[in-house]
Short mmCIF file of C-alpha atoms in Angstrom, two decimals:
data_model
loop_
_atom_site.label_atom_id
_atom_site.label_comp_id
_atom_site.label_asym_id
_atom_site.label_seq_id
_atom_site.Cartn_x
_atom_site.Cartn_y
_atom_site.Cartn_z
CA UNK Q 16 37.50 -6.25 1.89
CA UNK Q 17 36.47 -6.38 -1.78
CA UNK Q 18 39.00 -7.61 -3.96
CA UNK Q 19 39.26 -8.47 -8.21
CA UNK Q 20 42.05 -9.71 -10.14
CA UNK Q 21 41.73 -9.92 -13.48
CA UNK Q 22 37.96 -11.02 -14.19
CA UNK Q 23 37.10 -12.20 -17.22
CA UNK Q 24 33.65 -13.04 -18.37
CA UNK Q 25 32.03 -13.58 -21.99
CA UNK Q 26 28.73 -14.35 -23.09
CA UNK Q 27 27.90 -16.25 -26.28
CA UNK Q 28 24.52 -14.71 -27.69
CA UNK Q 29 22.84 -16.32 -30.63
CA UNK Q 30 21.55 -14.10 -33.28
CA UNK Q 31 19.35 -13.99 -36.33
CA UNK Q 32 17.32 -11.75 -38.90
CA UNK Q 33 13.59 -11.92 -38.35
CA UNK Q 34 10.49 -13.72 -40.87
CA UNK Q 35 9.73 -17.36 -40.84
CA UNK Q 36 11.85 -18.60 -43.35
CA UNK Q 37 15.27 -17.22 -40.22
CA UNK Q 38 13.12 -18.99 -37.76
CA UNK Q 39 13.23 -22.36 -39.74
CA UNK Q 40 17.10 -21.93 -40.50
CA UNK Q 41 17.86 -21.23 -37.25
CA UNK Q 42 16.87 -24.65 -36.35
CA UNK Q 43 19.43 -26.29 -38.28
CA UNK Q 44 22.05 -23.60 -38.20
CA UNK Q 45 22.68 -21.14 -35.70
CA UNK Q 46 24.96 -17.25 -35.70
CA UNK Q 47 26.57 -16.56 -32.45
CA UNK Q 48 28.04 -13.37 -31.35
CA UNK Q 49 30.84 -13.66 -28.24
CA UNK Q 50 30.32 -10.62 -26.01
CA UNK Q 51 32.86 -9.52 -23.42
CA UNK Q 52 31.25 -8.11 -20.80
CA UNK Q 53 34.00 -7.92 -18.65
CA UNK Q 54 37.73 -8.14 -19.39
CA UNK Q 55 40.45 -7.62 -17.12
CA UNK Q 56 38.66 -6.25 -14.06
CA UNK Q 57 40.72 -5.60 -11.35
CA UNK Q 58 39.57 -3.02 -8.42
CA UNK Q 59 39.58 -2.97 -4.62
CA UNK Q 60 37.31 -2.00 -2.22
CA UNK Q 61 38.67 -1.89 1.75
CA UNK Q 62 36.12 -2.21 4.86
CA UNK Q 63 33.93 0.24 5.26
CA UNK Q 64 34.14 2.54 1.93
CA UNK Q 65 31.62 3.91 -0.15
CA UNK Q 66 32.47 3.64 -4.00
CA UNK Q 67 30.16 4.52 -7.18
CA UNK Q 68 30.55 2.33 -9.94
CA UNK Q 69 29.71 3.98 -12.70
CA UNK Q 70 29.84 3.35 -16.90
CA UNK Q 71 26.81 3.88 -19.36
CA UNK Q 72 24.03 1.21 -20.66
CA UNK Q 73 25.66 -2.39 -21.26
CA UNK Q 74 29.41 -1.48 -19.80
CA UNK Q 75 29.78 -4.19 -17.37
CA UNK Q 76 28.24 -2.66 -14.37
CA UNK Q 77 25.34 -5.86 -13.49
CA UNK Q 78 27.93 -8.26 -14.65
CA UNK Q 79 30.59 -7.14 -12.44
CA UNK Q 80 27.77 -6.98 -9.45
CA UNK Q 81 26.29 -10.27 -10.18
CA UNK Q 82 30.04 -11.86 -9.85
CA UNK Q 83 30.29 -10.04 -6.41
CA UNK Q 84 27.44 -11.56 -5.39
CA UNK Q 85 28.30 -15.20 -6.38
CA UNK Q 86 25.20 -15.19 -8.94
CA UNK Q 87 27.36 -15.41 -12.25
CA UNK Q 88 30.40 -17.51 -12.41
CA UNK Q 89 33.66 -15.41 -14.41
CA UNK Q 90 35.21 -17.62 -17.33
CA UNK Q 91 38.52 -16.40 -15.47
CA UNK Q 92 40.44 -14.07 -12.74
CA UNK Q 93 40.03 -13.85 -9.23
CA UNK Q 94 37.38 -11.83 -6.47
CA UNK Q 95 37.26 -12.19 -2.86
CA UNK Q 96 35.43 -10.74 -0.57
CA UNK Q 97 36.06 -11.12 2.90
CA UNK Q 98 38.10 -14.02 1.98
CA UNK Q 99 35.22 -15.75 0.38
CA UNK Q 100 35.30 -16.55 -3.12
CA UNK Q 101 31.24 -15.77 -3.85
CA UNK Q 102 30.22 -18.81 -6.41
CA UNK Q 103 32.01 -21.48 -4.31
CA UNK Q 104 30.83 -20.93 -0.61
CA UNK Q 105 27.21 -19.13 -2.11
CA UNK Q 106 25.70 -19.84 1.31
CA UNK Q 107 27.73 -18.43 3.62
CA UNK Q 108 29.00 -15.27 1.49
CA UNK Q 109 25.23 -14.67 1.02
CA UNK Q 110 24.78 -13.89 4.67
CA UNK Q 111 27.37 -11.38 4.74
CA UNK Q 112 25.79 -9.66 1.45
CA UNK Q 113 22.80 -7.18 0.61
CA UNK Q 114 21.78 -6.68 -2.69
CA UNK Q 115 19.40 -4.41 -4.53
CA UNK Q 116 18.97 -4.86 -8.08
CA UNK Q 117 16.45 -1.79 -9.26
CA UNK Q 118 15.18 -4.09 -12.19
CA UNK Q 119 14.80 -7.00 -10.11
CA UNK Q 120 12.48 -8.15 -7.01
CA UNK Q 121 13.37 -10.42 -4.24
CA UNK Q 122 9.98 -9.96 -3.34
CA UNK Q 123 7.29 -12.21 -3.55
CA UNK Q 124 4.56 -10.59 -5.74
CA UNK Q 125 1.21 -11.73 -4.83
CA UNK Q 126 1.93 -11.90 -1.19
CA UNK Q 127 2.00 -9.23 1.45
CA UNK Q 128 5.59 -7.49 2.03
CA UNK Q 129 5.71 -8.20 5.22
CA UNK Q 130 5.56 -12.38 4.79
CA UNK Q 131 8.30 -11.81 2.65
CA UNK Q 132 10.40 -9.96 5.03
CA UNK Q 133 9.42 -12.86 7.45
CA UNK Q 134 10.77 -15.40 4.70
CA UNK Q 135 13.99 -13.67 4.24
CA UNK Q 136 14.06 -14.09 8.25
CA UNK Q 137 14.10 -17.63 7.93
CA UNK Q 138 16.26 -17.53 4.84
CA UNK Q 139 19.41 -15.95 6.74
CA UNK Q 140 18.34 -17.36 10.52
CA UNK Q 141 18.30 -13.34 11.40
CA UNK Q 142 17.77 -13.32 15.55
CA UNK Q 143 14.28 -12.41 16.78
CA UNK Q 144 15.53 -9.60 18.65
CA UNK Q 145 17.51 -8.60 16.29
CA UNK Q 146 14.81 -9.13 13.08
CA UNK Q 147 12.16 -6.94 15.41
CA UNK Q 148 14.91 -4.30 16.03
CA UNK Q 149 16.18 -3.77 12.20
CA UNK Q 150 12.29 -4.12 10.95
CA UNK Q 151 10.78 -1.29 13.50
CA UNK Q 152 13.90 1.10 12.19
CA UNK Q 153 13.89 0.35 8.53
CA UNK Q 154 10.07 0.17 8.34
CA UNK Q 155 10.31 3.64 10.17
CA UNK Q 156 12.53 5.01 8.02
CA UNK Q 157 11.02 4.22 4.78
CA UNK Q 158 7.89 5.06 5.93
CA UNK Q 159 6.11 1.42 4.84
CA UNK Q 160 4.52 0.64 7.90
CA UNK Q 161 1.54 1.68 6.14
CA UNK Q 162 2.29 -0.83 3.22
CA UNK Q 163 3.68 -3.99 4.22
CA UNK Q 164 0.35 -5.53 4.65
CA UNK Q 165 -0.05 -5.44 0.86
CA UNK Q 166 0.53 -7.72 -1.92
CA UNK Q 167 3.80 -6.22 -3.66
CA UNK Q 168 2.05 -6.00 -6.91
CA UNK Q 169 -0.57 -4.01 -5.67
CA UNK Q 170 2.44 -1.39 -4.66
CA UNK Q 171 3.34 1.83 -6.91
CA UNK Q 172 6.77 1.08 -8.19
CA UNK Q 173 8.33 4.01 -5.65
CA UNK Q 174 6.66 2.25 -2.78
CA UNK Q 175 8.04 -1.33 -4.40
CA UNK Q 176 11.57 -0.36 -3.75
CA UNK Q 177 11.51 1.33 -0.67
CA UNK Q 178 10.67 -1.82 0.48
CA UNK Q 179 13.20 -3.77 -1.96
CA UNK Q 180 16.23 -1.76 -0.05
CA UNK Q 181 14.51 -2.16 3.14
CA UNK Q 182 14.53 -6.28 2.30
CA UNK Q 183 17.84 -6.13 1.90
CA UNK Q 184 18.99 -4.67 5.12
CA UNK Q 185 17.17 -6.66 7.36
CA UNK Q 186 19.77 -9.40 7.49
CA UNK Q 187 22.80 -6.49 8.52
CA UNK Q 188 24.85 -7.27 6.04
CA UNK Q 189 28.71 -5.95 6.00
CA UNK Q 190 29.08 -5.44 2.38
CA UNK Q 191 25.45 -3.25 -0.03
CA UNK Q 192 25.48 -3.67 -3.84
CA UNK Q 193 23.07 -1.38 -5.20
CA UNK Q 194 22.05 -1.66 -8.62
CA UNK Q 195 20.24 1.87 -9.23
CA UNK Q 196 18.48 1.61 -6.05
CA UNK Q 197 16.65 4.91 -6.05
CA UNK Q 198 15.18 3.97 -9.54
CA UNK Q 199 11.42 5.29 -9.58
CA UNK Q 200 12.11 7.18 -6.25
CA UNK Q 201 10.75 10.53 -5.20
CA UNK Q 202 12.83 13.50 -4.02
CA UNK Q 203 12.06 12.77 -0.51
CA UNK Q 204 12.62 9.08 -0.56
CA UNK Q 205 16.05 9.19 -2.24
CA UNK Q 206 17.18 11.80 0.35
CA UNK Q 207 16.28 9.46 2.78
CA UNK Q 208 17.58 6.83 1.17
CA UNK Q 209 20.90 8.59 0.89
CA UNK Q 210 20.98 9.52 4.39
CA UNK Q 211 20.85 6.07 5.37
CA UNK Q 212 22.70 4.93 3.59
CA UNK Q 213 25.49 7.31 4.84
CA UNK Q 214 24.83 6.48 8.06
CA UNK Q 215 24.88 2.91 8.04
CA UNK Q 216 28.18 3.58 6.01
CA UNK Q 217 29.07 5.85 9.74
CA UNK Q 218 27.64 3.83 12.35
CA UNK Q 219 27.72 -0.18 11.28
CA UNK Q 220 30.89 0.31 8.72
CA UNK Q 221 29.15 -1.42 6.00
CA UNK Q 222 31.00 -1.02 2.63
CA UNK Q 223 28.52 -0.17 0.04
CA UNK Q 224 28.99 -0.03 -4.03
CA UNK Q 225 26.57 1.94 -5.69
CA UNK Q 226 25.79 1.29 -9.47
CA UNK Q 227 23.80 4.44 -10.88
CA UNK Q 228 23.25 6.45 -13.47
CA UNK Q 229 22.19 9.28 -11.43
CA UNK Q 230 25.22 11.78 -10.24
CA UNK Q 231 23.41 13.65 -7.81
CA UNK Q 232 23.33 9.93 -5.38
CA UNK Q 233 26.97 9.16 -6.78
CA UNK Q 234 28.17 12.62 -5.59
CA UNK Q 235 25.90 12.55 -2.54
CA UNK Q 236 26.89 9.23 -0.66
CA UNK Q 237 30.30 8.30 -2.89
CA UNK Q 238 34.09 8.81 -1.55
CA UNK Q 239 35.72 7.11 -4.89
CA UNK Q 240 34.42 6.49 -7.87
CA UNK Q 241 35.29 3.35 -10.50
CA UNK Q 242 34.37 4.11 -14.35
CA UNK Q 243 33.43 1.00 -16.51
CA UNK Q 244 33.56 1.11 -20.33
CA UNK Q 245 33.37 -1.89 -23.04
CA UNK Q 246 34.04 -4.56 -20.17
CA UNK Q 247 37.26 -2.53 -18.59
CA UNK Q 248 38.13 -0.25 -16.21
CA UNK Q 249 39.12 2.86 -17.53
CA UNK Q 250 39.31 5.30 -14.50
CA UNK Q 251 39.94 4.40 -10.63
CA UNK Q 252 40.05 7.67 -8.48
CA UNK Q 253 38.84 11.18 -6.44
CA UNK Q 254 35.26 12.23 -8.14
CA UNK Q 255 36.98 15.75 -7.37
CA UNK Q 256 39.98 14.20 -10.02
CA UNK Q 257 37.31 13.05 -12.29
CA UNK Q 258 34.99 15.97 -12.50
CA UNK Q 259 38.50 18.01 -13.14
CA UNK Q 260 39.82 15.37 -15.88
CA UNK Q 261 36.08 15.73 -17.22
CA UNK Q 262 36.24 19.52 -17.16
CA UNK Q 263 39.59 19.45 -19.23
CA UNK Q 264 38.10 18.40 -23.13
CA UNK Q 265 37.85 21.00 -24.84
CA UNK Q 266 34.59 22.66 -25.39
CA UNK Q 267 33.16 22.23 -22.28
CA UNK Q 268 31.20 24.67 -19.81
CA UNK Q 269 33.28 24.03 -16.35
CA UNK Q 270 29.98 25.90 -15.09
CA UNK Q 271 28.03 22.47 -16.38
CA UNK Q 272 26.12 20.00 -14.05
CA UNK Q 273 27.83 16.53 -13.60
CA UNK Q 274 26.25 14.58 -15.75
CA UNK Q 275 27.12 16.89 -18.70
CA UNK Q 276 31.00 16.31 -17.53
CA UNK Q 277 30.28 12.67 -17.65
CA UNK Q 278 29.00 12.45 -20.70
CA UNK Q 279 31.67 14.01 -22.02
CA UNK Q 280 34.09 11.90 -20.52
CA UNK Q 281 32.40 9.05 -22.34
CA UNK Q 282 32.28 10.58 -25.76
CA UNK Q 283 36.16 11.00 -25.28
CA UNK Q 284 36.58 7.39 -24.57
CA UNK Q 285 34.45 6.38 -27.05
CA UNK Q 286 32.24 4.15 -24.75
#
C-alpha cells in the first residue's frame, strides 16, 4: 500500500540575467527563486492497483515519484509504502521497488546490457533460478535477446528502453513507477509493453503508477487516475468521471480524442 499525507517539498533555484558583467555579480551576490514543487500531496494507492498520474510539464509528477522512491527527501508530510518510509530504510524499500525514469538510465553505457542486468543481480541478491527465469521471459518479451550483447550506447533509443523497463523487472518488484516509460517506443513495443504490464498487474499483483503524457497508455493499462497541477492535487477519481468533467466546458467537441479533453481540463484550471 502506497500512502501520502501532506508532502511538502520546495526547491530554492538561483537565478540571474546573462553577459559577463551577471556572471561577476553573481559571485558576490546571488537571486534565488523558492519553487514549490509539491504542496500538500496526499493520495493513496492500495495493493495491486493501476493508477495514471498525470499533470502537464513541471507539475510535480518526477518530484512526487522521486519521493516514492526514497531518492528526494520532502521538506515535510508523510509517505509510506508498505510500511516503509522510502529515504530512511533506502535499502530495503529499494528491493521492493522498480523504477523507470524515460529520461534517465540505470544502465551502464559503454558496457553490454546484459553485464548490467548481471550487476543489478548482484545489486538486489535476485536468486539464480529465479534471475534465469525473469531474464528468459522479459528478454522474450521485449524481443532483446538480439541486443543485450551490446554496449547501451550503441542502442537506438527505442531499443534503450525496452531494455530500461526490462532492468527494472528483473528484481520482481511489488510496487512499478514509470516515468513515461514508452517514451521513443514504437507501436508494437508499447502494445507490448502495455500488455505486460497488465498482466503482471493480473498475475503477480504488482501495483504500478504510471506518469505519462500519452492518454492512449493512461487509458489502456489505468483503473484511476490522479491529476497534478502547480505542486497539488487537483482531481482524484474514475477516468470515465474525468473524461465526463472534461467533456462539460463549454466549447468542446464530446466527439474529441482524450488528449483534447485534457487539455482542456488544464486550460480551465489554469495549470
Amino acid at each position: 500500500m502506497i500512502e501520502l499525507e501532506h508532502i511538502e517539498k520546495t526547491y530554492k533555484v538561483a537565478r540571474r540575467s546573462g553577459g559577463f558583467a551577471e556572471a561577476v555579480k553573481a559571485l558576490f551576490s546571488r537571486e534565488y527563486e523558492y519553487i514549490h514543487a509539491l504542496n500538500d500531496v496526499s493520495f493513496r494507492v492500495d495493493d495491486g492497483e493501476i493508477v495514471g498520474y498525470i499533470g502537464p510539464n513541471g507539475a510535480g509528477k518526477s518530484s512526487t515519484i522521486k519521493v516514492m522512491s526514497g531518492i528526494l527527501t520532502p521538506d515535510s508530510g508523510i509517505c509510506r509504502i508498505n510500511g516503509i518510509v522510502p529515504w530512511e530504510n533506502r535499502k530495503r524499500h529499494a528491493k521492493q521497488i522498480g523504477v523507470v525514469f524515460g529520461q534517465r538510465s540505470q544502465l551502464w553505457w559503454d558496457v553490454p546490457v546484459i553485464d548490467s542486468f548481471e550487476l543489478i543481480r548482484d545489486i538486489y541478491e535476485i536468486e539464480p533460478e529465479q534471475y534465469k527465469a525473469n531474464l528468459d521471459e522479459l528478454t522474450e518479451l521485449f524481443d532483446i535477446a538480439g541486443i543485450i550483447r551490446t554496449p547501451a550506447r550503441q542502442l537506438s533509443l527505442g531499443q534503450r528502453m525496452r531494455c530500461e523497463i526490462a532492468a527494472s523487472l528483473l528484481h520482481s518488484p511489488r510496487v512499478l513507477f514509470l516515468d513515461e516509460p514508452t517514451i521513443g517506443l514504437d507501436a508494437v513495443s508499447k502494445l507490448a509493453v502495455r500488455g505486460f504490464m497488465k498482466k503482471l498487474n493480473r498475475e503477480r499483483k504488482t501495483t504500478i503508477i504510471l506518469t505519462t503524457h500519452d492518454m492512449q497508455d493512461i487509458e489502456a493499462m489505468a483503473e484511476r487516475v490522479i491529476l497534478i497541477g502547480k505542486g497539488r492535487i487537483l482531481y482524484n477519481g474514475s477516468f470515465d468521471k474525468l473524461k465526463s468533467q472534461c467533456a462539460g466546458y463549454d466549447g468542446v467537441d464530446p466527439n474529441a480524442s482524450t488528449e483534447e479533453l485534457v487539455a482542456k481540463l488544464y486550460g480551465e484550471l489554469d495549470i
